[in-house]
């Protein structure tokens, strides 16, 4: 079964494949530019599709409880990082890291508080970090995956079950800063995270452990990115871009197809498709099993974890999993704003001239997805090539992931980035949320992006402002 056939099969479940005329290219783009910009469904869904979108929305936003008597959907845990998908992906946007050093905008705390209130669910709200710590040891794990830690698996869970199962560790983040000076004398404060891990429940991690801090990314356009054919990505990986820029494909294990395939989701393109990524997030982040991952996330040493009751086997049924995948696939992508303004157009030209568009490709085209005309044959503008690139030592996490090296990251899609703060108050960027401005994000680029960074550094202030205006228009 090919990747697109697998996607179509998930979308066709329970009558989702009602025949509809194919929309014109780009029809999944919506005009909303407010806090709902990442949360609207594409227009024209069939009644069955609308029903599954609503179920997926419920699964994504539902707060999960460990005990049935907590008056919420139960089945969470025994260890986890959050109580809902929306805890960290507020309004389907990027995470809001710990409130320190100006990480959040003034309205962000109010957004978080609002999203934790639910008059129908009485389970205690648990604010989360919006960051996870990936863990592995040197060498390969099963099927070429990172080698998991024998006591902690491949992700540290900082929630357990009070009085029954301890949290695996306490995770804290502080920041170290430095100053970078641009060619015209303007200074930009740069910061990088410093992890503080304490109170390990199952012994020390060991000196050879590899850690990677990951911030929850925005989720818009996931279905469109999955619908880009493998052949397109293979062609992009073969094409020389010049100046030392050469994107690579990650090759990852797909547990459903029982094969090694192209990776395209995750910050290191370490997930084969949206369905597997959603199932992995349910398991690792919320402690919810699914048809793809039916066992609880309990390494052998965590005996009390493995002994705990569960709501069902699995808690995320096939219907729930397919609905959540469909929900994320059918989210509308916000349209650009102010694209005709002279400053924005100048910024777009500078985006190309500095070399940013070499990896942040403005255009891709999707293939045919049965039952999903809103994904099929679309000319999209995600500003990514979905490939891995060496980003230099400054952004290196020191942790390989399948074929992705310790310095390599998937090109982050930029569509919708100008609305991030409007959606949920988050204005941070990069894989661990270190960058608080476009300037800071660009200046952290190294490796293959070093030439583009240096061109940006030499731009006069007026040109830099034009470039920022273009990015805000996306």
Short mmCIF file of N, CA, C and O in Angstrom, two decimals, residues 44-159:
data_model
loop_
_atom_site.label_atom_id
_atom_site.label_comp_id
_atom_site.label_asym_id
_atom_site.label_seq_id
_atom_site.Cartn_x
_atom_site.Cartn_y
_atom_site.Cartn_z
N UNK A 44 -17.39 22.87 2.36
CA UNK A 44 -17.91 21.84 1.46
C UNK A 44 -17.76 20.42 1.93
O UNK A 44 -17.86 19.49 1.12
N UNK A 45 -17.51 20.20 3.24
CA UNK A 45 -17.44 18.82 3.73
C UNK A 45 -18.82 18.18 3.63
O UNK A 45 -19.84 18.82 3.86
N UNK A 46 -18.84 16.88 3.31
CA UNK A 46 -20.09 16.14 3.30
C UNK A 46 -20.59 15.99 4.73
O UNK A 46 -19.82 16.18 5.69
N UNK A 47 -21.87 15.63 4.94
CA UNK A 47 -22.35 15.42 6.31
C UNK A 47 -21.52 14.41 7.09
O UNK A 47 -21.24 14.62 8.27
N UNK A 48 -21.12 13.32 6.44
CA UNK A 48 -20.31 12.32 7.14
C UNK A 48 -18.95 12.89 7.50
O UNK A 48 -18.42 12.65 8.59
N UNK A 49 -18.36 13.66 6.60
CA UNK A 49 -17.06 14.27 6.88
C UNK A 49 -17.16 15.30 7.99
O UNK A 49 -16.29 15.38 8.87
N UNK A 50 -18.23 16.09 7.98
CA UNK A 50 -18.42 17.08 9.04
C UNK A 50 -18.57 16.40 10.40
O UNK A 50 -18.07 16.90 11.42
N UNK A 51 -19.26 15.27 10.43
CA UNK A 51 -19.42 14.52 11.68
C UNK A 51 -18.08 14.02 12.18
O UNK A 51 -17.79 14.10 13.38
N UNK A 52 -17.25 13.53 11.29
CA UNK A 52 -15.94 13.03 11.71
C UNK A 52 -15.00 14.16 12.07
O UNK A 52 -14.16 14.01 12.96
N UNK A 53 -15.13 15.29 11.40
CA UNK A 53 -14.35 16.45 11.79
C UNK A 53 -14.70 16.85 13.22
O UNK A 53 -13.81 17.15 14.04
N UNK A 54 -16.00 16.84 13.55
CA UNK A 54 -16.43 17.20 14.90
C UNK A 54 -15.91 16.20 15.93
O UNK A 54 -15.48 16.59 17.03
N UNK A 55 -15.92 14.90 15.60
CA UNK A 55 -15.39 13.90 16.53
C UNK A 55 -13.89 14.09 16.70
O UNK A 55 -13.36 14.01 17.82
N UNK A 56 -13.18 14.37 15.61
CA UNK A 56 -11.74 14.61 15.71
C UNK A 56 -11.43 15.85 16.53
O UNK A 56 -10.48 15.85 17.32
N UNK A 57 -12.25 16.88 16.37
CA UNK A 57 -12.09 18.09 17.18
C UNK A 57 -12.26 17.76 18.65
O UNK A 57 -11.50 18.24 19.50
N UNK A 58 -13.24 16.93 18.95
CA UNK A 58 -13.45 16.52 20.35
C UNK A 58 -12.26 15.73 20.87
O UNK A 58 -11.79 15.97 21.99
N UNK A 59 -11.74 14.79 20.09
CA UNK A 59 -10.60 14.00 20.54
C UNK A 59 -9.38 14.89 20.76
O UNK A 59 -8.61 14.70 21.70
N UNK A 60 -9.21 15.88 19.91
CA UNK A 60 -8.04 16.74 20.01
C UNK A 60 -8.12 17.67 21.21
O UNK A 60 -7.12 17.95 21.86
N UNK A 61 -9.31 18.15 21.51
CA UNK A 61 -9.48 19.14 22.57
C UNK A 61 -9.91 18.53 23.90
O UNK A 61 -9.93 19.24 24.92
N UNK A 62 -10.26 17.25 23.91
CA UNK A 62 -10.73 16.61 25.12
C UNK A 62 -9.65 16.55 26.20
O UNK A 62 -8.49 16.25 25.92
N UNK A 63 -10.01 16.85 27.44
CA UNK A 63 -9.11 16.63 28.56
C UNK A 63 -9.31 15.21 29.07
O UNK A 63 -10.43 14.79 29.37
N UNK A 64 -8.22 14.48 29.15
CA UNK A 64 -8.27 13.07 29.53
C UNK A 64 -7.91 12.91 31.01
O UNK A 64 -7.03 13.59 31.52
N UNK A 65 -8.62 11.99 31.68
CA UNK A 65 -8.39 11.71 33.09
C UNK A 65 -7.94 10.27 33.26
O UNK A 65 -8.24 9.41 32.43
N UNK A 66 -7.23 10.01 34.36
CA UNK A 66 -6.80 8.64 34.62
C UNK A 66 -7.92 7.80 35.21
O UNK A 66 -8.12 6.65 34.83
N UNK A 67 -8.66 8.36 36.16
CA UNK A 67 -9.72 7.60 36.84
C UNK A 67 -11.09 7.94 36.25
O UNK A 67 -11.38 9.09 35.92
N UNK A 68 -11.95 6.96 36.17
CA UNK A 68 -13.27 7.15 35.58
C UNK A 68 -14.12 8.12 36.40
O UNK A 68 -14.99 8.80 35.86
N UNK A 69 -13.89 8.22 37.69
CA UNK A 69 -14.75 9.05 38.53
C UNK A 69 -14.35 10.52 38.52
O UNK A 69 -14.88 11.33 39.27
N UNK A 70 -13.40 10.90 37.66
CA UNK A 70 -12.99 12.30 37.57
C UNK A 70 -13.90 13.10 36.63
O UNK A 70 -13.64 14.25 36.33
N UNK A 71 -14.98 12.48 36.14
CA UNK A 71 -15.97 13.18 35.33
C UNK A 71 -15.35 13.76 34.06
O UNK A 71 -15.61 14.90 33.68
N UNK A 72 -14.53 12.98 33.42
CA UNK A 72 -13.95 13.35 32.13
C UNK A 72 -13.73 12.08 31.34
O UNK A 72 -13.97 10.97 31.83
N UNK A 73 -13.31 12.22 30.10
CA UNK A 73 -12.98 11.04 29.29
C UNK A 73 -11.79 10.36 29.95
O UNK A 73 -10.74 10.97 30.13
N UNK A 74 -11.93 9.10 30.32
CA UNK A 74 -10.86 8.50 31.09
C UNK A 74 -10.06 7.52 30.24
O UNK A 74 -10.51 7.05 29.21
N UNK A 75 -8.84 7.25 30.72
CA UNK A 75 -7.93 6.39 29.98
C UNK A 75 -6.54 6.96 29.88
O UNK A 75 -5.64 6.34 29.33
N UNK A 76 -6.32 8.16 30.42
CA UNK A 76 -5.01 8.80 30.34
C UNK A 76 -3.97 8.05 31.17
O UNK A 76 -4.27 7.42 32.16
N UNK A 77 -2.75 8.17 30.74
CA UNK A 77 -1.64 7.68 31.53
C UNK A 77 -1.29 6.24 31.23
O UNK A 77 -1.66 5.72 30.20
N UNK A 78 -0.59 5.62 32.16
CA UNK A 78 -0.20 6.06 33.50
C UNK A 78 0.86 7.17 33.56
O UNK A 78 0.98 7.85 34.57
N UNK A 79 1.68 7.35 32.52
CA UNK A 79 2.59 8.50 32.50
C UNK A 79 2.28 9.32 31.24
O UNK A 79 1.86 8.78 30.22
N UNK A 80 2.51 10.64 31.32
CA UNK A 80 2.13 11.50 30.21
C UNK A 80 2.84 12.84 30.33
O UNK A 80 3.53 13.12 31.31
N UNK A 81 2.64 13.68 29.32
CA UNK A 81 3.18 15.05 29.32
C UNK A 81 2.10 16.12 29.35
O UNK A 81 2.41 17.30 29.54
N UNK A 82 0.86 15.75 29.13
CA UNK A 82 -0.23 16.72 29.10
C UNK A 82 -1.54 15.98 29.24
O UNK A 82 -1.59 14.74 29.18
N UNK A 83 -2.63 16.73 29.43
CA UNK A 83 -3.93 16.10 29.57
C UNK A 83 -4.78 16.21 28.31
O UNK A 83 -5.86 15.65 28.23
N UNK A 84 -4.30 16.92 27.29
CA UNK A 84 -5.00 16.97 26.02
C UNK A 84 -4.03 17.38 24.93
O UNK A 84 -2.97 17.97 25.21
N UNK A 85 -4.39 17.11 23.68
CA UNK A 85 -3.58 17.59 22.57
C UNK A 85 -3.54 19.12 22.56
O UNK A 85 -2.50 19.74 22.32
N UNK A 86 -4.72 19.73 22.85
CA UNK A 86 -4.83 21.17 22.80
C UNK A 86 -4.10 21.87 23.94
O UNK A 86 -3.90 23.08 23.88
N UNK A 87 -3.70 21.13 24.97
CA UNK A 87 -2.93 21.75 26.04
C UNK A 87 -1.66 22.39 25.48
O UNK A 87 -1.31 23.52 25.82
N UNK A 88 -0.97 21.67 24.61
CA UNK A 88 0.29 22.17 24.06
C UNK A 88 0.12 22.80 22.68
O UNK A 88 0.89 23.69 22.31
N UNK A 89 -0.86 22.32 21.91
CA UNK A 89 -1.15 22.90 20.60
C UNK A 89 -2.40 23.76 20.74
O UNK A 89 -3.44 23.49 20.13
N UNK A 90 -2.34 24.81 21.55
CA UNK A 90 -3.52 25.63 21.80
C UNK A 90 -4.05 26.21 20.50
O UNK A 90 -3.30 26.83 19.73
N UNK A 91 -5.34 25.98 20.24
CA UNK A 91 -5.99 26.42 19.00
C UNK A 91 -5.23 25.94 17.77
O UNK A 91 -5.15 26.64 16.76
N UNK A 92 -4.64 24.75 17.87
CA UNK A 92 -3.88 24.11 16.79
C UNK A 92 -2.60 24.86 16.44
O UNK A 92 -1.99 24.60 15.40
N UNK A 93 -2.17 25.75 17.33
CA UNK A 93 -0.96 26.52 17.07
C UNK A 93 0.26 25.96 17.76
O UNK A 93 0.25 24.86 18.32
N UNK A 94 1.33 26.72 17.73
CA UNK A 94 2.58 26.29 18.32
C UNK A 94 2.52 26.45 19.83
O UNK A 94 1.66 27.16 20.38
N UNK A 95 3.43 25.78 20.53
CA UNK A 95 3.44 25.79 21.98
C UNK A 95 3.84 27.14 22.55
O UNK A 95 4.42 28.00 21.87
N UNK A 96 3.49 27.30 23.82
CA UNK A 96 3.87 28.48 24.58
C UNK A 96 4.78 28.01 25.70
O UNK A 96 4.31 27.48 26.70
N UNK A 97 6.08 28.15 25.56
CA UNK A 97 7.01 27.60 26.55
C UNK A 97 6.87 28.26 27.92
O UNK A 97 6.12 29.22 28.08
N UNK A 98 7.61 27.79 28.92
CA UNK A 98 7.50 28.33 30.28
C UNK A 98 7.59 29.85 30.29
O UNK A 98 8.39 30.46 29.58
N UNK A 99 6.77 30.49 31.10
CA UNK A 99 6.63 31.93 31.10
C UNK A 99 7.83 32.58 31.79
O UNK A 99 7.86 32.73 33.00
N UNK A 100 8.82 32.93 31.01
CA UNK A 100 10.03 33.57 31.54
C UNK A 100 10.74 34.30 30.41
O UNK A 100 10.67 33.91 29.26
N UNK A 101 11.40 35.38 30.74
CA UNK A 101 12.23 36.13 29.79
C UNK A 101 11.46 36.55 28.54
O UNK A 101 11.99 36.51 27.44
N UNK A 102 10.20 36.92 28.71
CA UNK A 102 9.45 37.43 27.57
C UNK A 102 9.03 36.37 26.58
O UNK A 102 8.78 36.68 25.42
N UNK A 103 8.94 35.12 27.01
CA UNK A 103 8.58 34.05 26.08
C UNK A 103 7.19 34.23 25.51
O UNK A 103 6.92 33.92 24.38
N UNK A 104 6.27 34.69 26.34
CA UNK A 104 4.88 34.79 25.91
C UNK A 104 4.47 36.25 25.75
O UNK A 104 4.94 37.13 26.47
N UNK A 105 3.54 36.47 24.84
CA UNK A 105 2.99 37.82 24.72
C UNK A 105 2.09 38.09 25.91
O UNK A 105 1.75 37.19 26.67
N UNK A 106 1.66 39.35 26.06
CA UNK A 106 0.88 39.72 27.22
C UNK A 106 -0.44 38.96 27.29
O UNK A 106 -0.96 38.66 28.36
N UNK A 107 -1.02 38.63 26.13
CA UNK A 107 -2.31 37.95 26.12
C UNK A 107 -2.21 36.44 26.20
O UNK A 107 -3.23 35.75 26.29
N UNK A 108 -0.99 35.89 26.18
CA UNK A 108 -0.86 34.44 26.11
C UNK A 108 -1.37 33.74 27.35
O UNK A 108 -2.02 32.70 27.27
N UNK A 109 -1.08 34.30 28.54
CA UNK A 109 -1.54 33.67 29.77
C UNK A 109 -3.05 33.58 29.81
O UNK A 109 -3.63 32.58 30.25
N UNK A 110 -3.73 34.62 29.31
CA UNK A 110 -5.19 34.60 29.27
C UNK A 110 -5.70 33.53 28.31
O UNK A 110 -6.71 32.87 28.56
N UNK A 111 -5.00 33.34 27.18
CA UNK A 111 -5.38 32.29 26.23
C UNK A 111 -5.29 30.93 26.88
O UNK A 111 -6.20 30.10 26.78
N UNK A 112 -4.18 30.66 27.58
CA UNK A 112 -4.00 29.37 28.24
C UNK A 112 -5.10 29.14 29.27
O UNK A 112 -5.71 28.08 29.34
N UNK A 113 -5.38 30.17 30.08
CA UNK A 113 -6.40 30.02 31.10
C UNK A 113 -7.76 29.75 30.47
O UNK A 113 -8.52 28.90 30.93
N UNK A 114 -8.07 30.45 29.39
CA UNK A 114 -9.34 30.26 28.70
C UNK A 114 -9.47 28.84 28.17
O UNK A 114 -10.52 28.20 28.29
N UNK A 115 -8.39 28.31 27.58
CA UNK A 115 -8.45 26.99 26.97
C UNK A 115 -8.54 25.89 28.00
O UNK A 115 -8.97 24.79 27.69
N UNK A 116 -8.12 26.15 29.24
CA UNK A 116 -8.20 25.13 30.28
C UNK A 116 -9.57 25.08 30.94
O UNK A 116 -9.87 24.15 31.68
N UNK A 117 -10.42 26.08 30.69
CA UNK A 117 -11.74 26.10 31.30
C UNK A 117 -12.72 25.32 30.43
O UNK A 117 -12.80 25.53 29.23
N UNK A 118 -13.47 24.40 31.03
CA UNK A 118 -14.47 23.62 30.33
C UNK A 118 -15.59 23.34 31.31
O UNK A 118 -15.41 22.60 32.28
N UNK A 119 -16.75 23.92 31.10
CA UNK A 119 -17.83 23.80 32.07
C UNK A 119 -18.40 22.40 32.14
O UNK A 119 -19.13 22.07 33.07
N UNK A 120 -18.10 21.55 31.16
CA UNK A 120 -18.66 20.20 31.15
C UNK A 120 -17.68 19.16 31.69
O UNK A 120 -18.06 18.02 31.93
N UNK A 121 -16.42 19.53 31.85
CA UNK A 121 -15.41 18.58 32.31
C UNK A 121 -14.81 19.13 33.60
O UNK A 121 -14.31 20.25 33.63
N UNK A 122 -14.85 18.33 34.64
CA UNK A 122 -14.47 18.82 35.96
C UNK A 122 -13.11 18.30 36.41
O UNK A 122 -12.73 18.49 37.56
N UNK A 123 -12.39 17.62 35.54
CA UNK A 123 -11.07 17.16 35.91
C UNK A 123 -10.17 18.37 36.13
O UNK A 123 -10.28 19.39 35.44
N UNK A 124 -9.29 18.28 37.11
CA UNK A 124 -8.40 19.40 37.44
C UNK A 124 -7.50 19.73 36.26
O UNK A 124 -6.88 18.87 35.65
N UNK A 125 -7.44 21.01 35.93
CA UNK A 125 -6.59 21.46 34.83
C UNK A 125 -5.13 21.39 35.24
O UNK A 125 -4.76 21.75 36.35
N UNK A 126 -4.27 20.93 34.34
CA UNK A 126 -2.84 20.79 34.62
C UNK A 126 -2.05 21.53 33.55
O UNK A 126 -1.84 21.00 32.46
N UNK A 127 -1.62 22.75 33.81
CA UNK A 127 -0.78 23.44 32.84
C UNK A 127 0.49 22.63 32.54
O UNK A 127 1.11 22.10 33.46
N UNK A 128 0.83 22.54 31.27
CA UNK A 128 1.98 21.73 30.86
C UNK A 128 3.08 22.62 30.30
O UNK A 128 2.89 23.82 30.06
N UNK A 129 4.25 22.02 30.08
CA UNK A 129 5.39 22.77 29.58
C UNK A 129 5.26 23.19 28.12
O UNK A 129 5.90 24.13 27.68
N UNK A 130 4.48 22.45 27.33
CA UNK A 130 4.41 22.62 25.89
C UNK A 130 5.71 22.18 25.22
O UNK A 130 5.90 22.38 24.03
N UNK A 131 6.61 21.63 25.98
CA UNK A 131 7.88 21.11 25.51
C UNK A 131 8.00 19.66 25.96
O UNK A 131 7.53 19.29 27.04
N UNK A 132 8.64 18.83 25.13
CA UNK A 132 8.95 17.48 25.56
C UNK A 132 10.44 17.24 25.41
O UNK A 132 11.12 17.94 24.63
N UNK A 133 10.96 16.28 26.15
CA UNK A 133 12.37 15.93 26.08
C UNK A 133 12.47 14.53 25.49
O UNK A 133 12.05 13.55 26.11
N UNK A 134 13.01 14.44 24.29
CA UNK A 134 13.27 13.14 23.66
C UNK A 134 14.56 12.57 24.23
O UNK A 134 15.53 13.30 24.48
N UNK A 135 14.57 11.25 24.41
CA UNK A 135 15.68 10.57 25.07
C UNK A 135 16.11 9.38 24.22
O UNK A 135 15.27 8.66 23.68
N UNK A 136 17.41 9.16 24.11
CA UNK A 136 17.90 7.93 23.48
C UNK A 136 19.35 7.70 23.88
O UNK A 136 20.00 8.57 24.48
N UNK A 137 19.83 6.53 23.53
CA UNK A 137 21.22 6.14 23.78
C UNK A 137 21.93 5.93 22.45
O UNK A 137 21.27 5.73 21.42
N UNK A 138 23.25 6.00 22.41
CA UNK A 138 23.96 5.78 21.15
C UNK A 138 23.63 4.42 20.55
O UNK A 138 23.39 3.44 21.26
N UNK A 139 23.60 4.38 19.23
CA UNK A 139 23.28 3.14 18.54
C UNK A 139 21.85 3.14 18.04
O UNK A 139 21.05 4.03 18.36
N UNK A 140 21.53 2.13 17.24
CA UNK A 140 20.21 2.02 16.65
C UNK A 140 19.27 1.19 17.51
O UNK A 140 19.68 0.19 18.10
N UNK A 141 18.01 1.61 17.54
CA UNK A 141 16.97 0.83 18.16
C UNK A 141 16.28 -0.04 17.12
O UNK A 141 16.79 -0.24 16.01
N UNK A 142 15.10 -0.54 17.43
CA UNK A 142 14.38 -1.40 16.48
C UNK A 142 14.09 -0.68 15.17
O UNK A 142 13.68 0.48 15.16
N UNK A 143 14.35 -1.36 14.06
CA UNK A 143 14.04 -0.86 12.72
C UNK A 143 14.72 0.48 12.41
O UNK A 143 14.21 1.28 11.63
N UNK A 144 15.88 0.72 13.03
CA UNK A 144 16.64 1.92 12.74
C UNK A 144 16.24 3.14 13.51
O UNK A 144 16.79 4.23 13.30
N UNK A 145 15.27 3.01 14.42
CA UNK A 145 14.84 4.14 15.24
C UNK A 145 15.89 4.47 16.28
O UNK A 145 16.82 3.67 16.52
N UNK A 146 15.80 5.64 16.93
CA UNK A 146 16.71 5.91 18.05
C UNK A 146 16.60 4.81 19.10
O UNK A 146 15.52 4.27 19.35
N UNK A 147 17.72 4.50 19.71
CA UNK A 147 17.75 3.44 20.72
C UNK A 147 17.15 3.98 22.03
O UNK A 147 17.67 4.90 22.63
N UNK A 148 16.03 3.41 22.48
CA UNK A 148 15.37 3.97 23.67
C UNK A 148 16.16 3.69 24.94
O UNK A 148 16.93 2.73 25.04
N UNK A 149 15.96 4.55 25.93
CA UNK A 149 16.55 4.34 27.25
C UNK A 149 15.83 3.18 27.93
O UNK A 149 14.59 3.12 27.89
N UNK A 150 16.53 2.25 28.55
CA UNK A 150 15.86 1.07 29.12
C UNK A 150 14.87 1.41 30.24
O UNK A 150 13.92 0.66 30.47
N UNK A 151 15.07 2.54 30.93
CA UNK A 151 14.18 2.89 32.05
C UNK A 151 13.16 3.97 31.69
O UNK A 151 12.13 4.07 32.36
N UNK A 152 13.44 4.75 30.63
CA UNK A 152 12.59 5.89 30.34
C UNK A 152 12.05 5.92 28.91
O UNK A 152 11.34 6.86 28.54
N UNK A 153 12.35 4.92 28.12
CA UNK A 153 11.85 4.92 26.75
C UNK A 153 12.49 5.99 25.91
O UNK A 153 13.67 6.30 26.05
N UNK A 154 11.70 6.61 25.01
CA UNK A 154 12.28 7.62 24.12
C UNK A 154 11.75 9.02 24.39
O UNK A 154 12.00 9.94 23.61
N UNK A 155 11.01 9.20 25.50
CA UNK A 155 10.53 10.53 25.86
C UNK A 155 10.27 10.57 27.36
O UNK A 155 9.65 9.66 27.91
N UNK A 156 10.75 11.63 28.01
CA UNK A 156 10.51 11.78 29.44
C UNK A 156 9.09 12.27 29.69
O UNK A 156 8.67 13.29 29.13
N UNK A 157 8.34 11.54 30.52
CA UNK A 157 6.99 11.95 30.90
C UNK A 157 7.05 12.61 32.29
O UNK A 157 7.49 11.98 33.25
N UNK A 158 6.62 13.86 32.36
CA UNK A 158 6.72 14.59 33.63
C UNK A 158 5.40 14.63 34.39
O UNK A 158 5.24 15.40 35.33
N UNK A 159 4.43 13.79 34.01
CA UNK A 159 3.23 13.55 34.80
C UNK A 159 3.08 12.06 35.05
O UNK A 159 3.35 11.24 34.16
#
